Coordinates of C-alpha atoms in Angstrom, one line a residue:
M1 CA -8.9 -20.7 10.2
T2 CA -12.1 -19.0 9.0
I3 CA -12.8 -18.7 5.3
Y4 CA -14.8 -15.7 4.0
L5 CA -16.5 -15.4 0.6
A6 CA -16.4 -11.8 -0.6
S7 CA -19.6 -12.1 -2.7
E8 CA -23.3 -11.6 -2.7
S9 CA -23.7 -14.2 -5.4
P10 CA -26.0 -17.1 -4.5
R11 CA -24.4 -19.2 -7.2
R12 CA -21.0 -18.9 -5.6
S13 CA -22.3 -19.7 -2.2
M14 CA -24.2 -22.7 -3.5
L15 CA -21.0 -24.0 -5.2
L16 CA -18.9 -23.7 -2.1
Q17 CA -21.6 -25.4 -0.1
K18 CA -21.7 -28.3 -2.6
I19 CA -18.0 -29.0 -2.2
G20 CA -18.3 -29.0 1.6
L21 CA -16.4 -25.8 2.4
N22 CA -17.4 -24.0 5.6
F23 CA -17.4 -20.2 5.1
R24 CA -19.0 -17.0 6.0
R25 CA -20.3 -14.7 3.3
I26 CA -19.5 -10.9 3.5
K27 CA -20.8 -8.3 1.0
P28 CA -17.7 -6.7 -0.6
N29 CA -17.6 -2.9 -0.5
A30 CA -15.9 -2.3 -3.9
E31 CA -17.2 -0.7 -7.0
E32 CA -16.2 -2.4 -10.2
I33 CA -13.7 -0.6 -12.3
S34 CA -14.5 0.6 -15.8
E35 CA -13.4 -1.8 -18.5
E36 CA -11.8 1.0 -20.6
D37 CA -8.3 0.1 -21.8
L38 CA -8.0 -3.1 -19.9
E39 CA -7.5 -6.6 -21.2
P40 CA -10.1 -9.1 -19.9
E41 CA -7.6 -10.9 -17.7
E42 CA -6.5 -7.6 -16.1
Y43 CA -10.1 -6.5 -15.7
V44 CA -11.3 -9.5 -13.7
I45 CA -8.1 -9.7 -11.6
T46 CA -8.4 -6.0 -10.6
N47 CA -12.1 -6.4 -9.6
A48 CA -11.5 -9.7 -7.7
V49 CA -8.5 -8.1 -5.8
R50 CA -10.6 -5.0 -5.0
K51 CA -13.4 -7.2 -3.6
A52 CA -11.0 -9.2 -1.4
R53 CA -9.3 -6.1 0.0
S54 CA -12.6 -4.4 0.6
I55 CA -13.5 -6.8 3.4
L56 CA -10.2 -6.9 5.2
P57 CA -11.3 -4.2 7.7
Q58 CA -14.3 -6.3 8.6
I59 CA -12.4 -9.5 9.7
D60 CA -9.7 -10.3 12.4
E61 CA -8.1 -13.3 10.6
G62 CA -8.9 -15.7 7.9
I63 CA -8.7 -16.4 4.2
I64 CA -10.8 -14.4 1.8
I65 CA -12.1 -15.8 -1.4
A66 CA -13.1 -13.3 -4.1
A67 CA -14.0 -13.7 -7.7
D68 CA -15.1 -11.7 -10.8
T69 CA -16.6 -13.1 -13.9
I70 CA -17.1 -11.5 -17.3
V71 CA -18.1 -12.5 -20.8
V72 CA -16.0 -11.2 -23.7
K73 CA -17.3 -11.0 -27.3
D74 CA -15.4 -9.2 -30.1
S75 CA -13.2 -7.5 -27.5
E76 CA -16.2 -6.1 -25.7
I77 CA -16.4 -6.9 -22.0
L78 CA -20.0 -7.8 -21.1
G79 CA -20.7 -7.7 -17.3
K80 CA -24.1 -7.7 -15.8
P81 CA -26.6 -5.9 -18.0
L82 CA -27.7 -2.4 -16.9
D83 CA -31.3 -3.0 -17.8
E84 CA -33.6 -5.1 -20.0
K85 CA -32.6 -3.2 -23.1
D86 CA -28.9 -3.9 -22.4
A87 CA -29.7 -7.6 -21.8
I88 CA -31.4 -7.8 -25.2
R89 CA -28.4 -6.2 -26.8
M90 CA -26.0 -8.6 -25.2
L91 CA -28.0 -11.7 -26.0
S92 CA -28.4 -10.5 -29.6
K93 CA -24.6 -10.1 -29.9
L94 CA -23.9 -13.5 -28.4
S95 CA -26.6 -15.3 -30.5
G96 CA -25.2 -17.8 -33.0
A97 CA -21.6 -17.2 -32.1
S98 CA -18.8 -18.1 -29.6
H99 CA -17.6 -16.0 -26.8
D100 CA -15.2 -16.3 -23.9
V101 CA -16.0 -16.4 -20.2
Y102 CA -13.2 -15.2 -17.8
T103 CA -13.2 -15.6 -14.0
A104 CA -10.5 -14.5 -11.7
I105 CA -10.2 -16.0 -8.2
V106 CA -8.2 -14.2 -5.5
L107 CA -7.4 -15.9 -2.2
L108 CA -6.1 -13.4 0.4
E109 CA -5.0 -14.3 3.9
K110 CA -5.4 -11.6 6.5
G111 CA -2.3 -11.2 8.7
T112 CA 0.2 -12.7 6.4
N113 CA -1.1 -10.8 3.3
K114 CA -0.4 -14.0 1.3
M115 CA -2.3 -13.7 -2.0
E116 CA -2.9 -16.1 -4.8
V117 CA -4.6 -15.1 -8.1
E118 CA -5.7 -17.4 -10.9
I119 CA -7.7 -17.0 -14.1
E120 CA -9.9 -19.5 -15.8
Q121 CA -11.1 -19.1 -19.5
T122 CA -14.0 -21.0 -21.0
R123 CA -15.2 -20.8 -24.6
V124 CA -19.0 -20.9 -25.0
E125 CA -20.9 -21.4 -28.3
M126 CA -24.5 -20.2 -28.4
R127 CA -27.0 -21.4 -30.9
K128 CA -29.0 -18.8 -32.9
I129 CA -31.6 -17.2 -30.6
S130 CA -34.7 -15.6 -32.1
S131 CA -35.7 -12.1 -31.0
K132 CA -38.9 -13.6 -29.5
Q133 CA -36.9 -16.1 -27.5
I134 CA -34.6 -13.3 -26.3
Q135 CA -37.5 -11.1 -25.3
K136 CA -39.2 -13.9 -23.4
Y137 CA -36.0 -14.8 -21.6
V138 CA -35.3 -11.2 -20.6
E139 CA -38.9 -10.8 -19.3
S140 CA -38.2 -13.7 -17.0
G141 CA -35.7 -11.4 -15.2
E142 CA -33.0 -14.0 -15.1
P143 CA -30.5 -12.3 -17.4
L144 CA -30.4 -9.1 -15.3
D145 CA -28.2 -10.7 -12.6
A146 CA -25.6 -12.5 -14.8
A147 CA -22.5 -11.5 -16.8
G148 CA -23.3 -11.6 -20.5
A149 CA -27.0 -11.7 -19.6
Y150 CA -27.5 -15.5 -19.3
K151 CA -27.2 -18.2 -16.7
I152 CA -25.9 -21.5 -18.1
Q153 CA -27.1 -23.4 -15.0
E154 CA -30.7 -22.2 -15.3
R155 CA -33.0 -21.2 -18.3
G156 CA -30.0 -19.9 -20.2
A157 CA -28.9 -23.5 -20.7
K158 CA -31.3 -23.9 -23.7
F159 CA -29.2 -21.4 -25.7
I160 CA -25.9 -23.2 -25.3
R161 CA -24.6 -25.3 -28.1
R162 CA -21.3 -26.4 -26.5
I163 CA -18.6 -25.3 -24.2
E164 CA -14.8 -25.8 -24.2
G165 CA -13.4 -25.7 -20.6
C166 CA -14.7 -25.5 -17.2
Y167 CA -18.5 -25.4 -16.9
Y168 CA -18.4 -24.1 -13.3
N169 CA -16.3 -21.1 -14.7
V170 CA -19.4 -20.1 -16.7
V171 CA -21.6 -20.5 -13.6
G172 CA -19.2 -18.0 -11.9
L173 CA -16.7 -20.0 -9.8
P174 CA -14.3 -22.6 -11.3
I175 CA -14.3 -25.1 -8.5
S176 CA -11.4 -27.3 -9.6
M177 CA -9.1 -24.3 -9.8
L178 CA -10.3 -23.0 -6.4
V179 CA -9.7 -26.3 -4.7
E180 CA -6.1 -26.3 -6.0
M181 CA -5.6 -22.8 -4.8
L182 CA -6.9 -23.6 -1.3
K183 CA -4.2 -26.3 -0.9
K184 CA -1.6 -23.5 -1.0
F185 CA -3.2 -22.3 2.2
N186 CA -3.4 -25.8 3.7
V187 CA -7.2 -25.9 3.2
Y188 CA -8.4 -29.3 1.8
V189 CA -11.9 -30.0 0.8

């Protein structure tokens, strides 16, 4: 059975490679929904399901893995920043405080339409970040491709005081949860 990753994320691909999962990556053809009036869990599930379903026409058979990750602070959903100004705004908001990271994973099997959906939540506490540090980090370009405008596994690590929960959730794919979900499709890694 072929496994497909409905994602362009190099981080998600890297994590699947690290656990020894053979897969093919396909770019999903789904625009993310607006976050208005949705709870964080509903938002990530909806986006992950849309990503999974968007690649169904491109495959004959197999299991699709799709995921969506967001950062939530004071009930505001922070996806990827629109530009440098937005990244500065997000990092300033997260500085010196705690926030939550949500990832929904969807597994969808073409043919049977069997679908499993799970959500992981991780609490992240950032230390206080000066405006000069934020500016320098944003100028590196790294924050522009990450929910909440930081990458915990790269330069953004220096801003993290502590986390409660799954580290890989913050990276963008909670591996332990995914491995358990794959067992329901008789896929063992």
